[in-house]
Coordinates of C-alpha atoms in Angstrom, one line a residue:
X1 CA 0.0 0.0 0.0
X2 CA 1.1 3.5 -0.9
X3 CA 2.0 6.3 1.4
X4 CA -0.8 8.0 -0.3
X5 CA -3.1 5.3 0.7
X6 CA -2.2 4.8 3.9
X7 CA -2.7 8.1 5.1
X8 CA -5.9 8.4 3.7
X9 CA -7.0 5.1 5.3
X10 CA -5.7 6.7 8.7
X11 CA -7.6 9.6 8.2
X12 CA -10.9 8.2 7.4
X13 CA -11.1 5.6 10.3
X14 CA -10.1 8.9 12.7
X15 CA -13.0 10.8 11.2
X16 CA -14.6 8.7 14.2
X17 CA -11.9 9.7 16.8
X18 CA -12.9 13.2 16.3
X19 CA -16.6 12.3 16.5
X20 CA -15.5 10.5 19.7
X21 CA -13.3 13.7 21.0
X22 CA -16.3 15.8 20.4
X23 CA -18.7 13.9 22.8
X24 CA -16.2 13.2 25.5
X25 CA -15.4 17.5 25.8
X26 CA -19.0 18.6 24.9
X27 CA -19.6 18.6 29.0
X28 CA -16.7 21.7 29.0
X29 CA -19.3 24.0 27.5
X30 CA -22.5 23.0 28.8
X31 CA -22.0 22.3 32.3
X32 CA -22.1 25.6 33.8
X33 CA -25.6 26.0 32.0
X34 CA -27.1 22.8 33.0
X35 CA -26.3 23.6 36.9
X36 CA -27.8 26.9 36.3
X37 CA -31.5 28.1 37.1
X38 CA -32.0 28.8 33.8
X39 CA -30.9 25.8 32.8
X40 CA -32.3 23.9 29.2
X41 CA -33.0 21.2 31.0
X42 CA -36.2 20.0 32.7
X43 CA -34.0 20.9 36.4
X44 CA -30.6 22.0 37.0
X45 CA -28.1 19.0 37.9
X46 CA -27.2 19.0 41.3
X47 CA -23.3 18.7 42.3
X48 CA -23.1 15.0 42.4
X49 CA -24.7 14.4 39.1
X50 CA -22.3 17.4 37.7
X51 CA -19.1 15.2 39.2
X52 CA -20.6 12.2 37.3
X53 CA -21.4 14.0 34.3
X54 CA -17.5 15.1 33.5
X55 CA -16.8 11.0 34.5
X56 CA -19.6 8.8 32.9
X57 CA -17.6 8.4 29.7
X58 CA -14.3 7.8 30.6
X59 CA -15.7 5.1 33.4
X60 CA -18.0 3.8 30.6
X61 CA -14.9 3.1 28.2
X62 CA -13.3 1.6 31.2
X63 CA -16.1 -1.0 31.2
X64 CA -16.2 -1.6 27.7
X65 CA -12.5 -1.4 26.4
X66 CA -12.2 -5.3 27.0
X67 CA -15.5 -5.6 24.4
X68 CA -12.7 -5.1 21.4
X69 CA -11.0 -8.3 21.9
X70 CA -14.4 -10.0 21.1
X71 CA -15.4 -7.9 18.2
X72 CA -12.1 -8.1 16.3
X73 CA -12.1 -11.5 16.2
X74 CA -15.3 -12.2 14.8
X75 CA -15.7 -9.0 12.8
X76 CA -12.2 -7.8 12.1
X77 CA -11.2 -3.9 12.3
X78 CA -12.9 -2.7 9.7
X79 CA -16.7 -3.7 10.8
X80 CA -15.7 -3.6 14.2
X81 CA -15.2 0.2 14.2
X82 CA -18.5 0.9 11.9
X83 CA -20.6 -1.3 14.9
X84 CA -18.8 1.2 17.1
X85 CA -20.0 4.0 15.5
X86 CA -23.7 3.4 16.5
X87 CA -23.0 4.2 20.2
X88 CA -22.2 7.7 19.3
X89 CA -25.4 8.0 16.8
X90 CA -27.5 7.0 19.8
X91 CA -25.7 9.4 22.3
X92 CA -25.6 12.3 20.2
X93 CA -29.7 11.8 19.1
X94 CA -30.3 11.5 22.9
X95 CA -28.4 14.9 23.5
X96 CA -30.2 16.6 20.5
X97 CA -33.4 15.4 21.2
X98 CA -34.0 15.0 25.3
X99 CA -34.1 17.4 27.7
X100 CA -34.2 15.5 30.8
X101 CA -31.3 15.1 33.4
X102 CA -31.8 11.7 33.5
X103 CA -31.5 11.0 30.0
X104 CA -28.5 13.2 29.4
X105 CA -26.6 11.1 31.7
X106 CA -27.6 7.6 29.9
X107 CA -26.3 9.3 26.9
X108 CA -23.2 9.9 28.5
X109 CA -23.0 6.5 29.5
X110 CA -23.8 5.4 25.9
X111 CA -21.2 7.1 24.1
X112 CA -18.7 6.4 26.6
X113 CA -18.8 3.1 25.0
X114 CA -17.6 3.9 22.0
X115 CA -14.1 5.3 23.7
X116 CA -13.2 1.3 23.0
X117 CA -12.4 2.4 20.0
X118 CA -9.5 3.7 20.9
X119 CA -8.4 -0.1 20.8
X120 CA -9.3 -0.8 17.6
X121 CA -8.3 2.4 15.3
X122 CA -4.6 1.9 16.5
X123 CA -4.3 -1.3 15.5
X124 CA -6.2 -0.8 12.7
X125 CA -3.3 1.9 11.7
X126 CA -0.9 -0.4 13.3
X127 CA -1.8 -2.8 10.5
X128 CA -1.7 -0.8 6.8
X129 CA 1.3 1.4 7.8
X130 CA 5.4 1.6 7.6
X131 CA 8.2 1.7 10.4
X132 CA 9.3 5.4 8.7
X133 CA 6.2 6.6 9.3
X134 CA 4.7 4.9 11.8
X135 CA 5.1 7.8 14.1
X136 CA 3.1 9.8 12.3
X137 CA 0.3 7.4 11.6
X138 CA 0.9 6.6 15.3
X139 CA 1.6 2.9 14.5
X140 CA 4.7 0.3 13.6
X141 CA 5.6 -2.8 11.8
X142 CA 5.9 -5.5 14.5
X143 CA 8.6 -8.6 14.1
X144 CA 8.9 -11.1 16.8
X145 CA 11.5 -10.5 19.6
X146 CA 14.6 -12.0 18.9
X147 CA 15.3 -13.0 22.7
X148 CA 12.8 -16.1 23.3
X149 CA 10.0 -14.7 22.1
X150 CA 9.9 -17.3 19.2
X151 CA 10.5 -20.5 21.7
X152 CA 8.1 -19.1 23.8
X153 CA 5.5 -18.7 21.5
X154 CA 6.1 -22.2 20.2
X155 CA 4.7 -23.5 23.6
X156 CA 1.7 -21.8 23.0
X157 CA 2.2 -20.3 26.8
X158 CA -0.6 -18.3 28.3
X159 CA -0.3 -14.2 28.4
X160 CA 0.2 -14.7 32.0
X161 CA 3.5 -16.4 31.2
X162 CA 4.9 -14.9 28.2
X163 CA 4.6 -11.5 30.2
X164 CA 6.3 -13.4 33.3
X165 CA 9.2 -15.0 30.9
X166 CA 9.7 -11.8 28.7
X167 CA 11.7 -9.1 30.7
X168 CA 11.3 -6.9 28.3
X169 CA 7.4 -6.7 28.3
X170 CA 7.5 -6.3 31.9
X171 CA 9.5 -3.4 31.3
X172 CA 7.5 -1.7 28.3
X173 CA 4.1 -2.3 30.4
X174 CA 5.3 -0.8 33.3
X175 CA 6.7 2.3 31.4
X176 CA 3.3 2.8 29.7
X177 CA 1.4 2.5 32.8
X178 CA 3.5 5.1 34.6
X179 CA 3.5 7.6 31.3
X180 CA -0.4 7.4 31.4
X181 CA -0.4 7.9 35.1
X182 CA 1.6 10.7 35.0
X183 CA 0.2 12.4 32.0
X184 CA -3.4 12.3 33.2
X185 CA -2.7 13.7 36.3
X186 CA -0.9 16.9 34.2
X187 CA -4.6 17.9 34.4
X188 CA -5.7 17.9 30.8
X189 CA -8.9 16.0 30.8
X190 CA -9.7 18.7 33.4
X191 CA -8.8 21.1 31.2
X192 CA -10.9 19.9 28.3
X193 CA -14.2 18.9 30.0
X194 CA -14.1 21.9 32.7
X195 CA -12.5 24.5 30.5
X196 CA -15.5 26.8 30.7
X197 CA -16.2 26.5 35.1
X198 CA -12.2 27.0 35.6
X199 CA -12.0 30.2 33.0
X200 CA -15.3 31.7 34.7
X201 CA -13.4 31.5 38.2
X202 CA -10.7 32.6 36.7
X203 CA -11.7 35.4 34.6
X204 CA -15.5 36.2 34.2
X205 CA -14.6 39.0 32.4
X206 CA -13.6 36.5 29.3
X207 CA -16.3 34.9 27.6
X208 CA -15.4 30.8 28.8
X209 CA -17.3 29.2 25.4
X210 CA -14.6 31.4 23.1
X211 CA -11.8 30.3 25.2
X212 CA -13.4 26.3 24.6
X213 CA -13.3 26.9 21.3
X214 CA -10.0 28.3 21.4
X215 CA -8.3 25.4 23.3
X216 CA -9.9 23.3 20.8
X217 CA -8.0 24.7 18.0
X218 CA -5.1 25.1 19.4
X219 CA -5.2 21.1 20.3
X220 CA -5.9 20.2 16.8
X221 CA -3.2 22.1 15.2
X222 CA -0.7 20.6 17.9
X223 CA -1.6 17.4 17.8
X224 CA -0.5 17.9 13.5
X225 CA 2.3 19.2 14.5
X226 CA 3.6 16.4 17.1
X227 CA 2.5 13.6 14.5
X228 CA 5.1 15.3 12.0
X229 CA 7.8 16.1 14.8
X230 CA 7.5 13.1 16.0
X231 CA 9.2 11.2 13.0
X232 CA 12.0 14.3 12.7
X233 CA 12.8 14.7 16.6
X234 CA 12.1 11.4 18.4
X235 CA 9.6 10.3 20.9
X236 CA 11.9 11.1 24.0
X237 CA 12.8 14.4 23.2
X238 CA 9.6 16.1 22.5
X239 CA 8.1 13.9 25.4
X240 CA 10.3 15.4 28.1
X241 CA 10.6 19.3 27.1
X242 CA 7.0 19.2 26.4
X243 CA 6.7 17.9 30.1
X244 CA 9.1 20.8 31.1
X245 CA 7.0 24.1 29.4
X246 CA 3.7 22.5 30.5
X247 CA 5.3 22.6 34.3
X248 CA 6.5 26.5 33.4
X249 CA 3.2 27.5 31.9
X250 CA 1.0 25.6 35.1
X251 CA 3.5 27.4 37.4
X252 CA 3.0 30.7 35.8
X253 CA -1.3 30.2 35.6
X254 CA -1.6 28.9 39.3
X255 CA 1.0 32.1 40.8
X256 CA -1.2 34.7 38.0
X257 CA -4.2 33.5 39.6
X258 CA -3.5 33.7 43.0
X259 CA -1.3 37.2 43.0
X260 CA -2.8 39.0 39.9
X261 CA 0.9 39.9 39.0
X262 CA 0.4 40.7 34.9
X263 CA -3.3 41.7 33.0
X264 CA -5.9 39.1 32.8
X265 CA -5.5 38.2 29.6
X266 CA -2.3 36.5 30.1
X267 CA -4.3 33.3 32.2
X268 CA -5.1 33.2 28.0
X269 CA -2.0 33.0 26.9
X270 CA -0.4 31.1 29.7
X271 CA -3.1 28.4 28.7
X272 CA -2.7 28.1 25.5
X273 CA 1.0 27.4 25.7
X274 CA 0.1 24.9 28.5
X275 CA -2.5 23.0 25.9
X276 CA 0.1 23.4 22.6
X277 CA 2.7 21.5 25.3
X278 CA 0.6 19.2 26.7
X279 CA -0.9 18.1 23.5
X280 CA 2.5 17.8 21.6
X281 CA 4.4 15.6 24.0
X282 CA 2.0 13.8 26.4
X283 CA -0.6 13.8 24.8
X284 CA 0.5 11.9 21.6
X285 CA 3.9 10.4 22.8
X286 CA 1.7 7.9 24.7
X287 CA -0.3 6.5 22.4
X288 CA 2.4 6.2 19.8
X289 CA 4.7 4.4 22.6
X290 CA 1.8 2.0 23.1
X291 CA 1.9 0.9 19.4
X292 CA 5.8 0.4 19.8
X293 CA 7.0 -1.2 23.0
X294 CA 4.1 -4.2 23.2
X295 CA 5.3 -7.5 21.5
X296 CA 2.8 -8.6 18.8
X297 CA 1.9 -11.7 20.9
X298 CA 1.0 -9.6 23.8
X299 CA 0.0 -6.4 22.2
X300 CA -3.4 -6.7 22.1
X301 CA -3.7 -7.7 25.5
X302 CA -1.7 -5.4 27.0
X303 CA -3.1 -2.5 25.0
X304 CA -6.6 -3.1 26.8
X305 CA -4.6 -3.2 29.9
X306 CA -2.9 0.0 29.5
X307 CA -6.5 1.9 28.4
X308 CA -8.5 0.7 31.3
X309 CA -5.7 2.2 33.4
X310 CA -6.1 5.2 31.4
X311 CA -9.8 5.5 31.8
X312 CA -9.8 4.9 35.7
X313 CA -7.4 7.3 36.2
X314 CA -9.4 10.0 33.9
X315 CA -12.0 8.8 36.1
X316 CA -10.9 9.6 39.2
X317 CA -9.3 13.0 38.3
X318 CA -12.6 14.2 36.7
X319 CA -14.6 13.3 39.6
X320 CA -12.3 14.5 42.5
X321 CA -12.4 17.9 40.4
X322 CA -15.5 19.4 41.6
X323 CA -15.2 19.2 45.1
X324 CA -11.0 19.7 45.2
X325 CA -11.5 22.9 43.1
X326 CA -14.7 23.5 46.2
X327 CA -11.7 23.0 48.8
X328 CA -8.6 24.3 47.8
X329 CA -9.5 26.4 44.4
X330 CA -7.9 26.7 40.8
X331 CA -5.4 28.1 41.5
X332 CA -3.8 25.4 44.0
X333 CA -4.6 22.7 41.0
X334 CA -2.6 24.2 38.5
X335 CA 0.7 23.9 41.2
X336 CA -0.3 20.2 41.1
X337 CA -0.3 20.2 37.7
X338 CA 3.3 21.6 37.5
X339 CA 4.4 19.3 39.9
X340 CA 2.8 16.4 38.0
X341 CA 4.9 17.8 34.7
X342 CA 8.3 18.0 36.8
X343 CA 7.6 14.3 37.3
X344 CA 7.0 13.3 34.4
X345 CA 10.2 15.2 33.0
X346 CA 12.3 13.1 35.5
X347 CA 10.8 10.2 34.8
X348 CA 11.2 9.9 31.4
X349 CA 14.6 11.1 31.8
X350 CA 15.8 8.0 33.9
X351 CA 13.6 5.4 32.0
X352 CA 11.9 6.6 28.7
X353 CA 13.5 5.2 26.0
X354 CA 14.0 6.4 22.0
X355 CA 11.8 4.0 19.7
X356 CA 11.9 6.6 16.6
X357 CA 12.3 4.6 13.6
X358 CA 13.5 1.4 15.5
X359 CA 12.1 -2.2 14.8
X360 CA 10.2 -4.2 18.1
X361 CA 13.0 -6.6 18.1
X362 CA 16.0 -3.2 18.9
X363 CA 13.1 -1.7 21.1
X364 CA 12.9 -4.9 23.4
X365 CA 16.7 -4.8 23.8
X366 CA 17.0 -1.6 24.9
X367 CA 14.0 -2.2 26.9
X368 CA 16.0 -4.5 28.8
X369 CA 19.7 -2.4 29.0
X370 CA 18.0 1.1 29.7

């Protein structure tokens, strides 16, 4: 298959990633108006069904990620992500259609099923497209590991053993669980589904549904730009002084909010450089690592692993927002949120390793030596 081809293939199956982005970030500019008295709805949500609100999807995906595994099998990609289109049809009719609290929520729930398809479009990508791009496409050309992976897929050894005999998958599984730790709790899921509530706090005098919109851009033109640097600079690099401006830029919100130092417009700015930071290293490097470091006998496997981790910890930090933001305020988060950067900056230092244009069978030894 062509170049040409494959990135055309990879863009059509992410027409329903955006779909998918779209309904998991729609809460960012509605929720202030469905707690209100003047709410669309037939009631304003109370504060427990606002924390839940932000959450349903990603704890939804957590329950259906595993579902994949089933429907690629006995469908294959392809039809697999067309039957996982229909969750979003129903959520969305549900949203445009219903005005009760109740059923707002179910639709929440409903599309949150479809985030399993963040499963199946890698691997489907995974699948059609080269090593010299596969950073770009966000995907690789597996070969079997060199050291025992053949002898131990001769046995026909459970995924319990393989991942018990092969050092090396130990190793990538625990560096993917940590990077998705790490770069949830930078804070941008909260950023994306309570962009409008933390900008109102922070600056009434800004209209928060522009500055949604904003962020939004500012994402999708990033994210463009990492898939190209990605494949030029390396995964390492752009991971860890991506990690080190989003620290800067959190440090520099949190401080502007709590002393006032410069004009009010530069919470704007400061954000924005925080989002084209966050959303060049953390949040693609992940994803793209995921597609690298698993073995092809264990990938599969161990990519549902590392995505329900993902979802429960986008769980908790959605729902803990609410009332941490009640108790300490904005302001305090954003420090967390540097910290959580400086973390990630050493940790990747010490452990990340550079897959950029490497086969599996060089990324499992250095997997091992790093």
């Amino acid at each position: 298959m062509s170049v040409y081809r494959q990135a055309i293939s990879s863009i059509i199956v992410c027409c329903q990633m955006l779909s998918l982005s779209m309904l998991y970030v729609w809460p960012s500019s509605t929720i202030m108006a469905f707690a209100s008295k003047d709410t669309p709805l037939d009631r304003p949500m109370t504060d427990m069904e606002l924390n839940f609100f932000g959450s349903l999807f990603p704890i939804m995906s957590f329950v259906a990620t595993p579902l994949p595994a089933y429907l690629i099998d006995v469908f294959g990609r392809k039809k697999s992500c067309l039957l996982l289109a229909f969750p979003q049809v129903i959520a969305w009719t549900l949203i445009s259609f219903c005005n009760k609290v109740e059923i707002i929520l179910t639709a929440a729930c409903i599309g949150g099923i479809a985030g399993c398809q963040l499963v199946i479009v890698p691997l489907y990508i995974v699948e059609i497209s080269q090593e010299n791009i596969r950073g770009t496409l966000t995907a690789d050309s597996p070969e079997e590991e060199k050291l025992k992976a053949d002898s131990i897929t001769k046995k026909k050894i459970s995924t319990l053993q393989f991942i018990r005999k092969s050092r090396s998958t130990r190793r990538g599984l625990f560096l993917i669980l940590s990077i998705l730790f790490l770069t949830t709790i930078q804070g941008m899921p909260i950023v994306l589904v309570y962009s409008k509530p933390i900008f109102h706090e922070a600056m009434p005098s800004i209209s928060a549904s522009t500055i949604s919109i904003l962020i939004a851009m500012v994402n999708l033109v990033s994210g463009l730009f990492s898939a190209y640097m990605l494949d030029v600079v390396g995964r390492r690099v752009i991971f860890m002084y991506s990690a080190v401006v989003s620290c800067i830029s959190s440090i520099a919100l949190g401080t502007q909010m709590v002393f006032h130092f410069a004009p009010s417009w530069t919470i704007v700015v400061y954000m924005m450089v925080y989002c084209i930071s966050y959303t060049i290293g953390s949040g693609t490097v992940p994803f793209v690592l995921m597609a690298e470091l698993f073995l092809p006998e264990v990938k599969g496997i161990l990519t549902v692993v590392a995505l329900e981790w993902l979802w429960t910890c986008t769980f908790f930090t959605l729902f803990l927002f609410n009332p941490i933001v009640k108790l300490l305020g904005v302001a305090i988060l954003y420090y967390f949120f540097a910290f959580a950067s400086l973390a990630t900056f050493v940790f990747s230092y010490f452990y990340l390793i550079e897959t950029k244009g490497l086969p599996v069978n060089v990324i499992q030894t250095l997997l091992i030596k790093k």
